Amino acid sequence: MTKKTCFIVGAGAFDGLERKPEPEDLVIAADGGYTYLKELGIVPDVLLGDFDSLKKVPEHEHLVRHSPIKDDTDMALAAAYGMEQGCRRFFLYGGLGGRLDHSIANLQLLMGLSRAGMEAYLIGQGNILTAITQERAEFDASAAGMFSVFCLSEPATGVWERGFQYSLTDATLSCDITRGVSNEFTGQPAYIEVRDGTLVLLWDVGNGLPKERRKIPSDLQRNL
């Protein structure tokens, strides 16, 4: 079944859209992301934010305005709106390379979306990032270049990596070690799996999305 998809464009550094929204997709401009979409000739379905980046509020038939005094970022509010509309898959652009605090917040957003059962990708600066929670992500043999894994919260256990230059076998990764950085694809099918916890993955945008993602029941016995 095809997942309903949401595209969110924020006000950070923007390299363009490496994939184009389909007519049935939900496109949200988060504040300054409206300028990027306008330059591409794309009219967002929703314009959302506190508009501190745009400075003025454009005219739009579906405007969701928030006070600048709020708990969440515009990107997080846009993601929440997308979930309310039934979206399960998210592509986030303009979320890296601007303010460092917002870049870090968008990594937190990736993790939150993953833990909520969503499939989300943060795309920019030549990279794709995603988060997996009790999940397996598989990559084609054609994938090349660096592949990095980060644990940014409580320890992630039951971590397996195969098909990369360096393998992991039932490992534990935590937020105070850098063990998962700068692995490499090797020209063969590869996968990463985490049995408990959440991991953030990063790879070159030229490799596209994982070939497959699937949830792994925590009580499932591994067949090696």
CSV table of C-alpha atoms in Angstrom, one decimal:
chain,number,residue,atom,x,y,z
A,1,MET,CA,0.0,0.0,0.0
A,2,THR,CA,1.3,3.4,-0.9
A,3,LYS,CA,1.9,5.7,2.1
A,4,LYS,CA,0.4,9.2,2.0
A,5,THR,CA,3.4,11.5,1.6
A,6,CYS,CA,4.1,14.9,3.0
A,7,PHE,CA,6.8,17.3,1.6
A,8,ILE,CA,7.9,20.0,4.1
A,9,VAL,CA,10.3,22.7,3.0
A,10,GLY,CA,11.9,24.9,5.7
A,11,ALA,CA,14.0,28.0,5.7
A,12,GLY,CA,17.5,26.3,6.1
A,13,ALA,CA,20.0,25.7,3.3
A,14,PHE,CA,18.2,24.5,0.2
A,15,ASP,CA,19.7,22.4,-2.7
A,16,GLY,CA,16.5,21.8,-4.6
A,17,LEU,CA,14.1,18.9,-4.5
A,18,GLU,CA,15.8,15.6,-5.4
A,19,ARG,CA,12.3,14.2,-5.9
A,20,LYS,CA,9.2,15.9,-7.1
A,21,PRO,CA,5.8,15.9,-5.2
A,22,GLU,CA,3.0,14.0,-6.9
A,23,PRO,CA,-0.4,15.6,-7.2
A,24,GLU,CA,-1.8,13.6,-4.3
A,25,ASP,CA,1.1,14.5,-2.0
A,26,LEU,CA,0.7,17.2,0.7
A,27,VAL,CA,3.2,20.1,0.3
A,28,ILE,CA,3.8,22.4,3.2
A,29,ALA,CA,5.9,25.5,3.2
A,30,ALA,CA,7.3,26.1,6.7
A,31,ASP,CA,7.8,29.8,6.9
A,32,GLY,CA,10.8,30.8,4.8
A,33,GLY,CA,10.5,27.6,2.8
A,34,TYR,CA,7.8,29.3,0.9
A,35,THR,CA,10.5,31.4,-1.0
A,36,TYR,CA,12.2,28.2,-2.2
A,37,LEU,CA,9.0,26.7,-3.5
A,38,LYS,CA,8.0,29.9,-5.2
A,39,GLU,CA,11.3,29.9,-7.0
A,40,LEU,CA,10.6,26.4,-8.2
A,41,GLY,CA,7.1,27.3,-9.4
A,42,ILE,CA,5.5,25.1,-6.8
A,43,VAL,CA,2.5,26.3,-4.9
A,44,PRO,CA,2.3,24.7,-1.5
A,45,ASP,CA,-1.0,23.2,-0.3
A,46,VAL,CA,-0.3,24.8,3.1
A,47,LEU,CA,1.7,27.8,4.3
A,48,LEU,CA,2.5,27.4,8.0
A,49,GLY,CA,4.7,29.2,10.6
A,50,ASP,CA,5.3,32.2,12.7
A,51,PHE,CA,6.8,34.0,9.7
A,52,ASP,CA,9.8,35.4,11.4
A,53,SER,CA,11.9,34.2,8.4
A,54,LEU,CA,9.7,35.7,5.7
A,55,LYS,CA,9.1,38.9,7.7
A,56,LYS,CA,5.7,39.3,6.1
A,57,VAL,CA,2.8,37.0,5.6
A,58,PRO,CA,2.1,36.1,1.9
A,59,GLU,CA,-1.4,35.7,0.7
A,60,HIS,CA,-2.4,32.1,0.6
A,61,GLU,CA,-5.7,30.3,0.6
A,62,HIS,CA,-4.6,27.8,3.3
A,63,LEU,CA,-2.6,29.7,5.9
A,64,VAL,CA,-1.8,28.3,9.3
A,65,ARG,CA,-0.3,31.0,11.4
A,66,HIS,CA,1.5,30.4,14.8
A,67,SER,CA,2.7,32.8,17.4
A,68,PRO,CA,6.5,33.3,17.6
A,69,ILE,CA,6.1,32.4,21.3
A,70,LYS,CA,5.6,28.7,21.0
A,71,ASP,CA,7.2,25.4,22.1
A,72,ASP,CA,7.8,23.8,18.7
A,73,THR,CA,9.7,24.8,15.6
A,74,ASP,CA,7.9,25.5,12.4
A,75,MET,CA,9.2,22.2,10.9
A,76,ALA,CA,7.9,20.3,13.9
A,77,LEU,CA,4.5,22.0,13.6
A,78,ALA,CA,4.4,21.2,9.9
A,79,ALA,CA,5.1,17.6,10.6
A,80,ALA,CA,2.4,17.4,13.2
A,81,TYR,CA,0.0,19.0,10.7
A,82,GLY,CA,1.0,16.4,8.1
A,83,MET,CA,0.3,13.5,10.6
A,84,GLU,CA,-3.1,15.0,11.3
A,85,GLN,CA,-3.9,14.8,7.6
A,86,GLY,CA,-3.0,11.1,7.6
A,87,CYS,CA,0.5,11.3,6.1
A,88,ARG,CA,2.9,8.5,7.0
A,89,ARG,CA,5.9,9.3,4.9
A,90,PHE,CA,7.8,12.6,5.1
A,91,PHE,CA,10.4,14.3,3.1
A,92,LEU,CA,12.0,17.3,4.9
A,93,TYR,CA,14.0,19.9,3.0
A,94,GLY,CA,15.6,23.1,4.1
A,95,GLY,CA,16.2,21.6,7.5
A,96,LEU,CA,20.0,21.6,7.5
A,97,GLY,CA,22.9,24.0,7.0
A,98,GLY,CA,21.2,27.1,8.4
A,99,ARG,CA,21.1,27.7,12.1
A,100,LEU,CA,22.8,25.0,14.0
A,101,ASP,CA,20.1,24.8,16.7
A,102,HIS,CA,17.5,24.2,14.0
A,103,SER,CA,19.6,21.5,12.3
A,104,ILE,CA,19.9,19.7,15.6
A,105,ALA,CA,16.2,20.1,16.3
A,106,ASN,CA,15.4,18.5,12.9
A,107,LEU,CA,17.5,15.5,13.9
A,108,GLN,CA,15.3,15.3,17.0
A,109,LEU,CA,12.2,15.6,14.7
A,110,LEU,CA,13.4,12.7,12.6
A,111,MET,CA,13.7,10.6,15.8
A,112,GLY,CA,10.3,11.7,17.0
A,113,LEU,CA,8.6,10.8,13.7
A,114,SER,CA,10.3,7.4,13.6
A,115,ARG,CA,9.1,6.6,17.2
A,116,ALA,CA,5.6,7.6,16.1
A,117,GLY,CA,5.7,5.0,13.4
A,118,MET,CA,6.4,7.4,10.5
A,119,GLU,CA,9.0,7.0,7.7
A,120,ALA,CA,10.8,10.3,7.4
A,121,TYR,CA,13.8,11.6,5.5
A,122,LEU,CA,15.8,14.8,6.1
A,123,ILE,CA,17.5,15.8,2.8
A,124,GLY,CA,20.1,18.4,2.2
A,125,GLN,CA,23.8,19.3,2.1
A,126,GLY,CA,24.3,16.3,-0.3
A,127,ASN,CA,23.0,13.8,2.2
A,128,ILE,CA,19.9,11.9,3.2
A,129,LEU,CA,19.2,11.2,6.9
A,130,THR,CA,16.6,9.0,8.4
A,131,ALA,CA,15.8,7.4,11.8
A,132,ILE,CA,14.9,3.8,12.4
A,133,THR,CA,13.3,2.4,15.5
A,134,GLN,CA,13.2,-1.4,16.0
A,135,GLU,CA,13.6,-1.6,12.3
A,136,ARG,CA,15.7,-2.9,9.4
A,137,ALA,CA,16.8,-0.8,6.4
A,138,GLU,CA,18.2,-2.5,3.3
A,139,PHE,CA,20.3,-0.9,0.5
A,140,ASP,CA,21.0,-2.1,-3.0
A,141,ALA,CA,24.4,-3.3,-4.1
A,142,SER,CA,24.7,-0.1,-6.2
A,143,ALA,CA,24.9,2.1,-3.1
A,144,ALA,CA,28.3,3.7,-2.8
A,145,GLY,CA,30.3,6.0,-0.5
A,146,MET,CA,30.1,6.7,3.2
A,147,PHE,CA,27.4,5.4,5.6
A,148,SER,CA,27.2,6.7,9.2
A,149,VAL,CA,25.0,5.7,12.1
A,150,PHE,CA,24.4,7.8,15.2
A,151,CYS,CA,22.7,7.0,18.5
A,152,LEU,CA,21.5,10.3,19.9
A,153,SER,CA,19.4,9.1,22.9
A,154,GLU,CA,19.3,6.1,25.2
A,155,PRO,CA,21.4,3.1,24.1
A,156,ALA,CA,20.3,1.2,21.0
A,157,THR,CA,20.8,-2.5,21.4
A,158,GLY,CA,20.8,-5.4,19.0
A,159,VAL,CA,22.4,-3.4,16.2
A,160,TRP,CA,23.5,-5.4,13.2
A,161,GLU,CA,25.3,-4.1,10.1
A,162,ARG,CA,26.1,-6.3,7.1
A,163,GLY,CA,27.4,-5.6,3.6
A,164,PHE,CA,29.4,-2.6,4.8
A,165,GLN,CA,33.2,-2.3,5.1
A,166,TYR,CA,32.8,-2.8,8.9
A,167,SER,CA,30.2,-5.1,10.4
A,168,LEU,CA,28.3,-5.0,13.7
A,169,THR,CA,26.9,-8.0,15.4
A,170,ASP,CA,24.4,-7.6,18.1
A,171,ALA,CA,26.1,-4.4,19.2
A,172,THR,CA,25.1,-1.7,21.5
A,173,LEU,CA,25.5,2.0,20.4
A,174,SER,CA,25.1,4.9,22.8
A,175,CYS,CA,25.1,8.7,22.6
A,176,ASP,CA,28.6,9.0,24.0
A,177,ILE,CA,30.6,7.0,21.5
A,178,THR,CA,31.3,7.5,17.8
A,179,ARG,CA,31.6,3.9,16.7
A,180,GLY,CA,29.1,4.2,13.8
A,181,VAL,CA,30.7,7.0,11.9
A,182,SER,CA,32.3,6.7,8.4
A,183,ASN,CA,31.5,3.2,7.4
A,184,GLU,CA,31.3,2.4,3.7
A,185,PHE,CA,29.2,0.6,1.2
A,186,THR,CA,31.1,-2.2,-0.5
A,187,GLY,CA,29.2,-3.0,-3.7
A,188,GLN,CA,27.0,-5.7,-2.3
A,189,PRO,CA,23.6,-5.6,-0.7
A,190,ALA,CA,23.7,-4.0,2.8
A,191,TYR,CA,21.5,-3.7,5.7
A,192,ILE,CA,21.4,-2.2,9.2
A,193,GLU,CA,19.0,-3.4,11.9
A,194,VAL,CA,18.3,-2.2,15.5
A,195,ARG,CA,16.3,-4.5,17.8
A,196,ASP,CA,15.6,-1.9,20.5
A,197,GLY,CA,16.1,1.9,20.4
A,198,THR,CA,16.4,4.5,17.7
A,199,LEU,CA,19.3,5.2,15.3
A,200,VAL,CA,19.9,8.1,12.9
A,201,LEU,CA,21.4,7.0,9.6
A,202,LEU,CA,23.2,9.2,7.0
A,203,TRP,CA,24.4,8.5,3.5
A,204,ASP,CA,25.0,10.2,0.1
A,205,VAL,CA,21.9,11.6,-1.6
A,206,GLY,CA,23.0,10.0,-4.9
A,207,ASN,CA,22.1,6.6,-3.4
A,208,GLY,CA,18.5,7.4,-3.1
A,209,LEU,CA,16.2,5.8,-0.5
A,210,PRO,CA,16.6,2.4,1.1
A,211,LYS,CA,15.4,-0.5,-1.0
A,212,GLU,CA,13.2,-1.7,1.8
A,213,ARG,CA,12.4,-0.9,5.4
A,214,ARG,CA,10.5,-3.1,7.8
A,215,LYS,CA,9.7,-3.3,11.5
A,216,ILE,CA,11.2,-6.1,13.5
A,217,PRO,CA,9.2,-7.5,16.5
A,218,SER,CA,11.4,-7.4,19.6
A,219,ASP,CA,10.7,-11.0,20.4
A,220,LEU,CA,11.6,-12.3,16.9
A,221,GLN,CA,14.4,-14.8,16.9
A,222,ARG,CA,17.2,-14.0,14.5
A,223,ASN,CA,18.0,-16.7,11.8
A,224,LEU,CA,21.6,-16.3,10.9
